[in-house]
Short mmCIF file of C-alpha atoms in Angstrom, two decimals:
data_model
loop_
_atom_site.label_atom_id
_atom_site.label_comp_id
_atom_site.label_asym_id
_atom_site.label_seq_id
_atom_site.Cartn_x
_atom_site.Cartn_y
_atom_site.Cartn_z
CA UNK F 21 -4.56 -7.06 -33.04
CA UNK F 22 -2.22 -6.22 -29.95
CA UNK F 23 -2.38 -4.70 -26.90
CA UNK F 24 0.37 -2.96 -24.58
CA UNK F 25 0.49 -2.27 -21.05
CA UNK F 26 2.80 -0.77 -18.60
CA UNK F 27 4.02 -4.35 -17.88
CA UNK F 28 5.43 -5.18 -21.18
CA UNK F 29 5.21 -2.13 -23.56
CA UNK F 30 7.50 -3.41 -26.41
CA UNK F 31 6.36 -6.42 -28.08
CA UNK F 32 9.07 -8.20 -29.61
CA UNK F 33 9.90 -7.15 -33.71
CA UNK F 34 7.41 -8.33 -36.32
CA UNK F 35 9.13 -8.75 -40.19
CA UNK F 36 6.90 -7.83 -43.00
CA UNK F 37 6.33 -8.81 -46.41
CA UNK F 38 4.67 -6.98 -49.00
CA UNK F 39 3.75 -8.34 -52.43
CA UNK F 40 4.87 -6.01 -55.95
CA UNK F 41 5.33 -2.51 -55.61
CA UNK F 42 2.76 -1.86 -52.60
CA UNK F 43 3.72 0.38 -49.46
CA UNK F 44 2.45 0.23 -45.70
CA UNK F 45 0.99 2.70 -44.20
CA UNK F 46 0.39 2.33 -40.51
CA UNK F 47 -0.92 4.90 -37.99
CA UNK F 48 0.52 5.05 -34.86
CA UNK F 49 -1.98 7.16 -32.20
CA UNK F 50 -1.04 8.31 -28.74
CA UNK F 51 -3.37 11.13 -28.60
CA UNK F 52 -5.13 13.70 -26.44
CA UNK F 53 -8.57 15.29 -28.01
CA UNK F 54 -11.50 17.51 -28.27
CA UNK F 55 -14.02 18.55 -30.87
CA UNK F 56 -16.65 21.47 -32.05
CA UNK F 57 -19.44 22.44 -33.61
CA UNK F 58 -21.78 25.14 -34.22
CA UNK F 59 -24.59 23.93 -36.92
CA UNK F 60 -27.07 21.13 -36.49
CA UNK F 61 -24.86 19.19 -39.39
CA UNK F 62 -22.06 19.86 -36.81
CA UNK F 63 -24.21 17.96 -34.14
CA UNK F 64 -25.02 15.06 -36.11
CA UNK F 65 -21.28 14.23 -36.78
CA UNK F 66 -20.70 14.12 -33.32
CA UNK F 67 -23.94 12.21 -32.18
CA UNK F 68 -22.64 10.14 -35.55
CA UNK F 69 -18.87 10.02 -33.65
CA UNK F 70 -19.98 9.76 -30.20
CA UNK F 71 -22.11 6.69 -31.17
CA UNK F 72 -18.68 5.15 -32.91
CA UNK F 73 -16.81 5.52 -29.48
CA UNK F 74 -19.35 3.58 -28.06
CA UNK F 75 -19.01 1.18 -30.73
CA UNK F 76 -15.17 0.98 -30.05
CA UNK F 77 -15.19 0.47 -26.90
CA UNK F 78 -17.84 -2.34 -26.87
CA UNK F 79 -15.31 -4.06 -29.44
CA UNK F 80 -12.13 -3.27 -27.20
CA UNK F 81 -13.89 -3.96 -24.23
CA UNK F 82 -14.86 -7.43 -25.37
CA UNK F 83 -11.28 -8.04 -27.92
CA UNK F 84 -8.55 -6.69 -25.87
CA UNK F 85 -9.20 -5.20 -22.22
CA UNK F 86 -11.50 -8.00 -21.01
CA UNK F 87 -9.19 -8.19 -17.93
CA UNK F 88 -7.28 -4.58 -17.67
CA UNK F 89 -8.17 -0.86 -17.67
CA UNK F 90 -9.31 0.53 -20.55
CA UNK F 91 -8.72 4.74 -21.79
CA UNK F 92 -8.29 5.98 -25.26
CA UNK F 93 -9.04 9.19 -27.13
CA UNK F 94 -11.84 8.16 -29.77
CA UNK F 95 -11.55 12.10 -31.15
CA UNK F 96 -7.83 11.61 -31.92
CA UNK F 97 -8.74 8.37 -34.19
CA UNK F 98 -12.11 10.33 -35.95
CA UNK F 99 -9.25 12.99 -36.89
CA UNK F 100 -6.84 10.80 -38.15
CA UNK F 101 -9.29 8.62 -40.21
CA UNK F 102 -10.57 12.38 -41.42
CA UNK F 103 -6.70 13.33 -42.88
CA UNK F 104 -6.63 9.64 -44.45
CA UNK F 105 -9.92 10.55 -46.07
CA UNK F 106 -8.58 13.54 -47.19
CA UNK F 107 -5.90 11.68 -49.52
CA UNK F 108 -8.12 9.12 -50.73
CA UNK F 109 -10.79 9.03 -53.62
CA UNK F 110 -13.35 6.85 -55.26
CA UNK F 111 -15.27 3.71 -52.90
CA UNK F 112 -12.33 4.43 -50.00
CA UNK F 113 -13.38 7.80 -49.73
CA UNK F 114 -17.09 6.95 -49.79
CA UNK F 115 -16.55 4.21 -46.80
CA UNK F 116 -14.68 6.57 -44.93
CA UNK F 117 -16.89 9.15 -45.08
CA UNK F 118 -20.11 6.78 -44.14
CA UNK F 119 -17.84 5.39 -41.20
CA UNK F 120 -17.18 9.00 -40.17
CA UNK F 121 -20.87 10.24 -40.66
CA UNK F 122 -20.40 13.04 -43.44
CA UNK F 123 -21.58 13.65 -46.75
CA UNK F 124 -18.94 14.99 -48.57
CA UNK F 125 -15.26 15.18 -48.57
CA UNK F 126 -16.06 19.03 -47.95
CA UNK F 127 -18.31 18.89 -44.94
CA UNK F 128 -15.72 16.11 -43.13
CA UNK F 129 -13.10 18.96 -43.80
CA UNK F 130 -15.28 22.07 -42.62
CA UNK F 131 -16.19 19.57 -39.72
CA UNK F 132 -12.50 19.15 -39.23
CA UNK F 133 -12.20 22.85 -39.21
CA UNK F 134 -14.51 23.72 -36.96
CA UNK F 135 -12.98 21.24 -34.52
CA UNK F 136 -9.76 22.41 -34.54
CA UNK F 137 -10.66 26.10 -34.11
CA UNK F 138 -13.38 25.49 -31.55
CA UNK F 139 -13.16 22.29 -29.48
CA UNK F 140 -9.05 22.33 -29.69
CA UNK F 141 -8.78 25.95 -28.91
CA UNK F 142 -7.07 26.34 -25.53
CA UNK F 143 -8.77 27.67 -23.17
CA UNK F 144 -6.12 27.98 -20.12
CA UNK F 145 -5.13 31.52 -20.67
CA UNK F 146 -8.87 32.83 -19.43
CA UNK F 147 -9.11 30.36 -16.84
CA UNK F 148 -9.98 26.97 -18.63
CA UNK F 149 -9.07 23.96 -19.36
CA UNK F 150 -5.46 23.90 -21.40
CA UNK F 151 -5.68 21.95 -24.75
CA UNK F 152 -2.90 21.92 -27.31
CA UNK F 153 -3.55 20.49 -30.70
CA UNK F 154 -0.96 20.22 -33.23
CA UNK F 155 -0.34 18.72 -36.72
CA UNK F 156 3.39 18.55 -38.82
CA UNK F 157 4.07 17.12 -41.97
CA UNK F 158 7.62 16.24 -42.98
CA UNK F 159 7.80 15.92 -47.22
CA UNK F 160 10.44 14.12 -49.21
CA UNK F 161 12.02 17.10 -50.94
CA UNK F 162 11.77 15.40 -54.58
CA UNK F 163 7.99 14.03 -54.15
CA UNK F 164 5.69 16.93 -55.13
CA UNK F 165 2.44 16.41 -52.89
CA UNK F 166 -0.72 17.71 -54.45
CA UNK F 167 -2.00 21.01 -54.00
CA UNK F 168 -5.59 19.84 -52.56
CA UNK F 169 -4.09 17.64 -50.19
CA UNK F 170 -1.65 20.60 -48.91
CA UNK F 171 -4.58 23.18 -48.67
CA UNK F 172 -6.23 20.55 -46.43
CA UNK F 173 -3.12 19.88 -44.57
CA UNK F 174 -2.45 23.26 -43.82
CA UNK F 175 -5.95 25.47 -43.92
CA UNK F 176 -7.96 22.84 -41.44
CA UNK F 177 -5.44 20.80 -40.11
CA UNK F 178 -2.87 23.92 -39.27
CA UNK F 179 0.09 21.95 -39.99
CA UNK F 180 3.22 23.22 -41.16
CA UNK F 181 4.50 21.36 -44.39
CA UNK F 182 8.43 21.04 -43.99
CA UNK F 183 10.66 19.79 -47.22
CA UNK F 184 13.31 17.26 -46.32
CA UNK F 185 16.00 15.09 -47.51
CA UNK F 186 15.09 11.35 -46.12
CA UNK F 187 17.38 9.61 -49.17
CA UNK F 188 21.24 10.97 -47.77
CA UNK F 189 20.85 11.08 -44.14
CA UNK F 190 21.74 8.05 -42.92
CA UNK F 191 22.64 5.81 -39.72
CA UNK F 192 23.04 1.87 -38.84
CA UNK F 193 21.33 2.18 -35.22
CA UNK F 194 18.14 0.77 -34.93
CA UNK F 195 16.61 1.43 -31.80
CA UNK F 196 13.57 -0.57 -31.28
CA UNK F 197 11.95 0.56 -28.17
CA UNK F 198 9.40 3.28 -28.72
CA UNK F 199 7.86 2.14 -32.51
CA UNK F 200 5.65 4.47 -34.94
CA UNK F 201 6.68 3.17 -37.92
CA UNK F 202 4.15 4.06 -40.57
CA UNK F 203 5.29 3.32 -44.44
CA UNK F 204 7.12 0.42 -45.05
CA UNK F 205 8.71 -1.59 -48.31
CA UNK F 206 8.90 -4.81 -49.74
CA UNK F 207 11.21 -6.67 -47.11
CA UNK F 208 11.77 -3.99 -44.94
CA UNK F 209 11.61 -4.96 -40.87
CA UNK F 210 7.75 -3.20 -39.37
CA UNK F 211 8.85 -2.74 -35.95
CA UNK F 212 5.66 -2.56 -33.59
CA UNK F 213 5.90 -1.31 -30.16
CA UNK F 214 4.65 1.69 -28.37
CA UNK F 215 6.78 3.92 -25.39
CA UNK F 216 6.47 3.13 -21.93
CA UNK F 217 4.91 6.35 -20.29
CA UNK F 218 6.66 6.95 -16.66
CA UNK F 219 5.09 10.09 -16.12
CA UNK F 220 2.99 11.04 -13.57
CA UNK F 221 0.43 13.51 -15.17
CA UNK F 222 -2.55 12.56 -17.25
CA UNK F 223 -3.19 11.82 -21.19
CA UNK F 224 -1.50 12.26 -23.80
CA UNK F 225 -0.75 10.70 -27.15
CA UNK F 226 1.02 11.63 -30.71
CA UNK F 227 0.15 10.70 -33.91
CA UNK F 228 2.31 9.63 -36.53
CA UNK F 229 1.92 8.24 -40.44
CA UNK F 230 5.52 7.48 -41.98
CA UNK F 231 6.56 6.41 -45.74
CA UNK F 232 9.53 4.27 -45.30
CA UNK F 233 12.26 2.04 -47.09
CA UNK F 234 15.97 0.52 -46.07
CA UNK F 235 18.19 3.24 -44.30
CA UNK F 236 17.79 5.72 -41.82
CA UNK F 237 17.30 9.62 -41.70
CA UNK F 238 18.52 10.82 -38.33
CA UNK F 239 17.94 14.58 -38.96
CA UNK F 240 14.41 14.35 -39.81
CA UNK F 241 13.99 11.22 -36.95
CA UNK F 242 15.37 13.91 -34.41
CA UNK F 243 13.58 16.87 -35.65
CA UNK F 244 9.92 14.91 -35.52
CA UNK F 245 10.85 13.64 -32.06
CA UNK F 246 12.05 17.41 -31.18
CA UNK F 247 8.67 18.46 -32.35
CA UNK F 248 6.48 15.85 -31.19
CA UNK F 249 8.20 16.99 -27.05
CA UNK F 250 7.54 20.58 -27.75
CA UNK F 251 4.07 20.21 -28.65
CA UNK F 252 3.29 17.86 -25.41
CA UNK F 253 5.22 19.74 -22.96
CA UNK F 254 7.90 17.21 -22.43
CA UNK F 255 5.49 13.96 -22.21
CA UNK F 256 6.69 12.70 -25.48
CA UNK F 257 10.22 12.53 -26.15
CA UNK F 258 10.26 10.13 -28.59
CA UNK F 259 7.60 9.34 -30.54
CA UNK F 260 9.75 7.94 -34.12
CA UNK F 261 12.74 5.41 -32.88
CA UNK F 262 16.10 4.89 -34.72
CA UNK F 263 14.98 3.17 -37.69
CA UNK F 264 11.48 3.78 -38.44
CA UNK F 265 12.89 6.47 -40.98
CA UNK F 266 14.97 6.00 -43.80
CA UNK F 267 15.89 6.57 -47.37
CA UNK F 268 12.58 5.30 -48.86
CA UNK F 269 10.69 7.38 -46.40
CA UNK F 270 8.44 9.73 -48.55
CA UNK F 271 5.66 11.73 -46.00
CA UNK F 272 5.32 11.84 -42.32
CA UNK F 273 2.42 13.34 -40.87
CA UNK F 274 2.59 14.10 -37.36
CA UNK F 275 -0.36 14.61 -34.61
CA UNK F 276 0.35 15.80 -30.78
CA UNK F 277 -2.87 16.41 -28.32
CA UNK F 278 -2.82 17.35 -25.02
CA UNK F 279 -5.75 18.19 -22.21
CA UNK F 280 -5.27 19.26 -18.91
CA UNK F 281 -8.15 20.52 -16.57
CA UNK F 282 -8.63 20.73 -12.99
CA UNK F 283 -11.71 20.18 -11.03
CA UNK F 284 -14.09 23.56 -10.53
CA UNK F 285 -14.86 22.20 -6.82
CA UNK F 286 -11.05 20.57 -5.96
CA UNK F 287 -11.59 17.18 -3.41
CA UNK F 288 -9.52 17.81 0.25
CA UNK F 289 -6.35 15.48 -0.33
CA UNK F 290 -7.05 15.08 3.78
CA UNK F 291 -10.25 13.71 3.04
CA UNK F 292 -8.93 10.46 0.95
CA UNK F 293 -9.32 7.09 2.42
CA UNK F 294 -8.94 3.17 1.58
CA UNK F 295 -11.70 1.62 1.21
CA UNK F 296 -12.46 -1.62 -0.71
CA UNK F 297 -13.25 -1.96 -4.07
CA UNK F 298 -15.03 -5.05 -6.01
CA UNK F 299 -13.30 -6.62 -8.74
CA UNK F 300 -14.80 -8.88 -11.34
CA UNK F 301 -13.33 -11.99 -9.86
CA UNK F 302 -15.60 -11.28 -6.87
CA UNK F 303 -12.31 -10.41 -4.93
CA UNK F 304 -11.22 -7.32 -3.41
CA UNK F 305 -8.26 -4.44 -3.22
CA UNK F 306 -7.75 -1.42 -1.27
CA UNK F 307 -7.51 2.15 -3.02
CA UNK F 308 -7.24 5.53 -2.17
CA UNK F 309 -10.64 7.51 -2.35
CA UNK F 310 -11.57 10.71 -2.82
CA UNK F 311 -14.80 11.71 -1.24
CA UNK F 312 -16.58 15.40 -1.31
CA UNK F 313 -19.57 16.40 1.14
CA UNK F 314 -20.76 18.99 -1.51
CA UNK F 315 -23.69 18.90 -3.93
CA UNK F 316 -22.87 16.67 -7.05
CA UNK F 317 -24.30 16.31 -10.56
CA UNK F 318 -25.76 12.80 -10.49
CA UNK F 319 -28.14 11.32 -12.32
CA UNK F 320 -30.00 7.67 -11.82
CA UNK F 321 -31.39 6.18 -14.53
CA UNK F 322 -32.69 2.01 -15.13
CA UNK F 323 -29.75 0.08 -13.07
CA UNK F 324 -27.18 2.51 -13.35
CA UNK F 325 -26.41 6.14 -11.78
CA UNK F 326 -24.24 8.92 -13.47
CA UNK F 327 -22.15 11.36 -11.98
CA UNK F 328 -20.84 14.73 -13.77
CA UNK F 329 -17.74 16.16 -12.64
CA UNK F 330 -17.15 19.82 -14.14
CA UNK F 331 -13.73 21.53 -14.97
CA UNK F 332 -12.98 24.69 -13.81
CA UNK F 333 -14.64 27.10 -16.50
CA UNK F 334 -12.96 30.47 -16.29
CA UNK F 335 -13.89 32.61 -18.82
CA UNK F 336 -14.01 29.39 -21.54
CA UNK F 337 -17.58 29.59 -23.13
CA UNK F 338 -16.99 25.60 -23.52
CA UNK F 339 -17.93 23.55 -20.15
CA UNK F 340 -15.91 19.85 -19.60
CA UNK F 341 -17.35 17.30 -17.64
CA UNK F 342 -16.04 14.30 -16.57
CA UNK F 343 -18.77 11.31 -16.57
CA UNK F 344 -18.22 8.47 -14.09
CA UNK F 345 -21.47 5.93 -15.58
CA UNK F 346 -21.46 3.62 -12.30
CA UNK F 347 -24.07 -0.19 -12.69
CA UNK F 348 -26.10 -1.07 -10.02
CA UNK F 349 -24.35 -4.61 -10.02
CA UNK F 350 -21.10 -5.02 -8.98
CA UNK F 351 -20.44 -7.02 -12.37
CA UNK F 352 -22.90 -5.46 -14.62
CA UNK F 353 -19.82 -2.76 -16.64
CA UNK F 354 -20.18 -5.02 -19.95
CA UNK F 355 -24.09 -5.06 -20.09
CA UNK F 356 -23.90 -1.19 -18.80
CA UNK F 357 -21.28 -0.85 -22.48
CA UNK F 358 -23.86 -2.43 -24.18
CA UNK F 359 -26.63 -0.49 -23.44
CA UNK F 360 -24.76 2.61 -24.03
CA UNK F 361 -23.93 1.62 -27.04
CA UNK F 362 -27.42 0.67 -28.59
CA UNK F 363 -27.94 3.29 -30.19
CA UNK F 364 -26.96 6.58 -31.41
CA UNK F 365 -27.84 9.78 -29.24
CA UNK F 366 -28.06 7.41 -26.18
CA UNK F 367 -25.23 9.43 -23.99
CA UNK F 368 -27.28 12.50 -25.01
CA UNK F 369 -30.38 11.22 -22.96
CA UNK F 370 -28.25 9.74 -20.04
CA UNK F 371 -26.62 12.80 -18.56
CA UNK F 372 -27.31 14.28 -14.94
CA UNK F 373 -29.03 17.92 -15.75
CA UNK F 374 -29.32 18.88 -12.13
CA UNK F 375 -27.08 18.94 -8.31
CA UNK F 376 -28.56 16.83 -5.59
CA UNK F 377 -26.97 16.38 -1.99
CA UNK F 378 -25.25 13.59 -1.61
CA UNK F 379 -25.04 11.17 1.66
CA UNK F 380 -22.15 8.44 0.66
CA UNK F 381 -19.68 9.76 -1.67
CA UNK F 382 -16.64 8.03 -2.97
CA UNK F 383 -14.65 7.81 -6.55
CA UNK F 384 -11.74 6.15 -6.87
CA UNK F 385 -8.13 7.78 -7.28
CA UNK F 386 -6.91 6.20 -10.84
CA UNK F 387 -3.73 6.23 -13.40
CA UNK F 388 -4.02 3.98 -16.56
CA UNK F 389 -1.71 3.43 -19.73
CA UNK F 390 -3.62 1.22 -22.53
CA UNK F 391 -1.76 0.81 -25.90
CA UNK F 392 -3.95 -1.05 -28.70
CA UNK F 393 -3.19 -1.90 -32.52
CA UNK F 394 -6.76 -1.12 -34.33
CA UNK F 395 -6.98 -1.88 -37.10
CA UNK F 396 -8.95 -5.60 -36.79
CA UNK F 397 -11.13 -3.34 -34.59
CA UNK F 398 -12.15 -0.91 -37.43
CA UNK F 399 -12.59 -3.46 -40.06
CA UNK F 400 -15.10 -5.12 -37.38
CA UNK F 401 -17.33 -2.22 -37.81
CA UNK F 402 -17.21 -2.10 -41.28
CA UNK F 403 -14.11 -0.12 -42.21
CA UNK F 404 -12.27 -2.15 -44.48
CA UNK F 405 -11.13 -0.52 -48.09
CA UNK F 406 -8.49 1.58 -46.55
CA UNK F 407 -6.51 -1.30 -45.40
CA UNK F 408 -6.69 -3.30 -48.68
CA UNK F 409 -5.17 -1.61 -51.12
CA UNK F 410 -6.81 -0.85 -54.48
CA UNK F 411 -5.49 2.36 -55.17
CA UNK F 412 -7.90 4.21 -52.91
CA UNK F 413 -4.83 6.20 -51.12
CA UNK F 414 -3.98 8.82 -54.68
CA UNK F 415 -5.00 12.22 -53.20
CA UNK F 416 -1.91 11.98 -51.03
CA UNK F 417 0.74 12.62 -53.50
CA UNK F 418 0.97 13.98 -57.29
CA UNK F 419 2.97 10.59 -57.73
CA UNK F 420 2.85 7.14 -59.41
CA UNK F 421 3.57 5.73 -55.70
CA UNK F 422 0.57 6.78 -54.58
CA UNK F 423 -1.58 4.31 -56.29
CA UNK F 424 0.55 1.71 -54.05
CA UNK F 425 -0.37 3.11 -50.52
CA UNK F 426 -2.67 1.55 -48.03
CA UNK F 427 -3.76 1.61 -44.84
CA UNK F 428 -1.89 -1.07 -42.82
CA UNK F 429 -1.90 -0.51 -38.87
CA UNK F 430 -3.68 2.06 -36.74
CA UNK F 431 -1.39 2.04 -33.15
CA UNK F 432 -3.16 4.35 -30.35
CA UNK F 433 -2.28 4.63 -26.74
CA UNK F 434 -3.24 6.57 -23.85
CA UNK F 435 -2.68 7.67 -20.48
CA UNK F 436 -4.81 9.20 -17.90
CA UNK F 437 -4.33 10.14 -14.44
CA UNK F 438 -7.75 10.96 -12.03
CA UNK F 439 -6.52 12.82 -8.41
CA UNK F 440 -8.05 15.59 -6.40
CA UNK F 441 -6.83 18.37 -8.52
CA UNK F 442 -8.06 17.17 -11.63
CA UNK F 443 -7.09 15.59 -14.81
CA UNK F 444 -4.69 15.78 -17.58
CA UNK F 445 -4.26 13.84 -20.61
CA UNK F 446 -1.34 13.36 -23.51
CA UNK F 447 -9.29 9.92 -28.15
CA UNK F 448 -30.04 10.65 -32.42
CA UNK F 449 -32.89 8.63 -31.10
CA UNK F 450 -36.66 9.05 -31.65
CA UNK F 451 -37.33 7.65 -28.15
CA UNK F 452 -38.01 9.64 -24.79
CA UNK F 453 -35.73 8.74 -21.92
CA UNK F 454 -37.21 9.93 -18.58
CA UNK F 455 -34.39 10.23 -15.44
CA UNK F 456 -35.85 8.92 -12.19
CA UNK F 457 -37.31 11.00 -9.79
CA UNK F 458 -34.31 12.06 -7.79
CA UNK F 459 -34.37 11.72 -3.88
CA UNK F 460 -33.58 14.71 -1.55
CA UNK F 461 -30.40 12.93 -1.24
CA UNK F 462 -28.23 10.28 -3.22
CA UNK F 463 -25.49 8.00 -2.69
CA UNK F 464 -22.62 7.72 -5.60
CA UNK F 465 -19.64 4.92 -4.29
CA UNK F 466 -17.98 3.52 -7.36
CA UNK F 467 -16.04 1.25 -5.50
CA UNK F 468 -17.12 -1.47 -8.38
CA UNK F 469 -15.99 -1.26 -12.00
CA UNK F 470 -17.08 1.55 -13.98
CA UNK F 471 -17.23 3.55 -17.74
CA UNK F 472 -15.62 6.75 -17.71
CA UNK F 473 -15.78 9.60 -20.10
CA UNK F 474 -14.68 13.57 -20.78
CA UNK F 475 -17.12 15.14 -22.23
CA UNK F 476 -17.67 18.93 -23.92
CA UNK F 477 -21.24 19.36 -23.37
CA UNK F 478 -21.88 22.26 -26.01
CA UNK F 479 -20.71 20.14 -28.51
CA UNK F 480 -21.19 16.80 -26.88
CA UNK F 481 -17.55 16.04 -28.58
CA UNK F 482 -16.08 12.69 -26.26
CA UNK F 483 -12.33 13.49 -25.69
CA UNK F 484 -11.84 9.96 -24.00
CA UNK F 485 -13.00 6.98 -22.90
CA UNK F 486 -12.41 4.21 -20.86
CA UNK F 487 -13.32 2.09 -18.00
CA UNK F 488 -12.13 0.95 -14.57
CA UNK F 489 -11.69 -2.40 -13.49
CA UNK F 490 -8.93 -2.26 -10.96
CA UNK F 491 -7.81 1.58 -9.83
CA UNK F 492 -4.52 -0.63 -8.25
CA UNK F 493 -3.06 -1.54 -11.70
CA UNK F 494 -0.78 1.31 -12.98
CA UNK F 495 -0.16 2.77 -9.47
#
């Protein structure tokens, strides 16, 4: 399992073997998200998903940012583990869907619905926040893929299903920078690296599956790239690299999220000062922070405080938060990720339901990139079939090849950006929780590490998460 930073985002090539007949698949994520619901089934998924983010980022946390910043969009991987359900059958299926908390096949995909109409709606033309959600899939023009798979792809997913040629369009440059190679064959090259973001705005990822073999189909590598900067407003410009198509390629599936809100109450850019803040180390650095002398959503709870942050609403029936969950002790961030993660419903219970004045005020100004290979991280929780093989990948295509295709990488990165306009992005318990009694005033200063998370609270659908150990790293 790998991780990439702004420091050294492309790992050097890794050359892969496969036994027989059997393809790759891997995943590559660099998402932006949101979800929905409307019934009480609705709400369990999420409380079901919500709970799994947790879960995630206990395991990343402790695996692979021990010692950086930490974001990723936990919604973007739910809804790319939902389309790989969606193509597979039999005890693959069944995992998937207990990993994923649904029933059926059919109440994942009305879930899936639901999310895409509701939570990924965006809501910038009546004064919200703007979220763009798209989904592509790019066909080899002789592989007929199966007519329940298609209705999925296209009726919940909304993607557009394009027929191309990947067997005649070919090219010798390999261009190994920017890697989402997906699909590979026996003795073809799996390069694995992820695009070094120099953008200064906030999230944003694109997903990408690909079928591939031995040459290279430029058209359809510059039409998916053309697509994938379109959909994310110019943040991704090249999400497949020179190479990571060619003339075995059979299906690419293509994912681009984006969120963007601003603060409802905007922090005075005249008001941010250094000030110290405590690493883990027990040292120091100076950041910028922002600091507000208005009433805040905060809520203290046993030895940690949580502060809500709310997006500017409009006319958008859905309200965004962003959570800042702040420990007591200046080192307590991995037992605070533990306790939020000990069970599900746990955020639901832990949320600040009223304003209070506030006395000292400070949250750090922040920008992190975190890249991560997942799929070590799934199988830790229990998700293992897809990635073995076994013929559990056959609702894909109406093909002999698909009994050959498994899962074998899951690549997600993510970018955020906190400042005083806002943010922008390119992923139930039987207990009683009481909240403190709250003081006529509190004081909020994260200038110690801290979880972060953006929340819809209708839905209670987690776009990202992430945590802060050092705001000066990726500024």
């Amino acid at each position: 399992m790998g991780t990439w930073r702004n420091q050294d985002p492309t790992p050097p090539p890794q050359r892969g073997s496969i036994k027989g007949s059997q393809l790759q698949l891997k995943l590559k994520l660099l998402l932006v998200s949101s979800l929905p619901t409307k019934t009480m089934d609705m709400k369990e998924v999420i409380t079901q998903q919500t709970h799994l983010s947790l879960q995630l980022t206990k395991r990343v946390l402790s695996d692979e940012a021990k010692e950086s910043n930490l974001v990723f969009s936990p919604l973007s991987i739910h809804v790319v583990l939902s389309l790989i359900a969606a193509g597979s059958s039999g005890q693959t299926l069944d995992q998937l869907l207990s990993f994923l908390g649904s029933k059926t096949i059919n109440h994942l995909n009305s879930f899936a619905s639901e999310l895409v109409s509701l939570v990924l709606a965006d809501g910038s033309v009546g004064g919200g926040p703007r979220l763009s959600f798209a989904n592509s899939v790019w066909i080899e023009k002789s592989l007929p893929i199966k007519p329940s798979f298609t209705e999925v792809v296209q009726n919940l997913y909304k993607a557009a299903a394009k027929p191309v040629d990947f067997q005649t369009k070919e090219s010798t440059k390999r261009n190994e920078e920017n890697v989402v190679v997906v699909l590979c064959l026996e003795n073809d090259h799996v390069y694995s690296g992820l695009p070094s973001l120099s953008y200064f705005t906030f999230a944003n990822r694109v997903f990408v599956i690909v079928v591939s073999g031995n040459y290279i189909a430029v058209e359809v590598t510059n039409d998916v790239n053309s697509w994938a900067e379109s959909e994310t407003g110019g943040l991704i410009k090249e999400v497949l690299p020179s190479g990571s198509v060619d003339s075995s390629t059979r299906l690419i599936l293509a994912n681009a999220l984006y969120f963007k809100g601003s603060w409802d109450e905007k922090f005075e850019a005249s008001s941010t000062k250094e000030h110290d803040f405590h690493l883990l180390d027990g040292s120091s650095v100076q950041v910028p922070f922002m600091t507000s002398e208005k009433k805040q959503y905060i809520g203290a709870f046993d030895g940690f405080k949580v502060l809500g942050l709310p997006y500017k609403q409009g006319e958008d029936k859905r309200h965004f938060f962003m959570y800042f969950y702040l420990p007591d002790a200046k080192d307590g961030l991995h037992s605070l990720v533990e306790k939020l993660g000990s069970e599900p419903g746990f955020l639901d219970h832990h949320l600040p339901r009223q304003k209070v004045a506030v006395e000292e005020f400070r949250i750090p100004k922040f920008k992190i990139t975190f890249g991560f290979e997942g799929s070590n991280v799934l199988k830790s929780l229990g998700l293992n079939l897809p990635f073995s093989g076994g013929e559990g990948l056959t609702e894909m295509v109406d093909s002999p090849v698909g009994r050959n295709l498994y899962v074998s990488g899951i690549f997600h990165k993510a970018f955020i950006e906190v400042d005083e306009e806002g943010t922008e992005a390119a992923a139930a318990t039987a207990g009683v929780v009481a909240l403190r009694s709250l003081p006529v005033t509190m004081d909020f200063v994260a200038d110690h590490p801290f979880l972060f998370l953006i929340r819809e609270g209708k839905t209670g659908a987690v776009l990202f998460i992430g945590h802060v150990l050092n705001p000066a790293q990726g500024t």
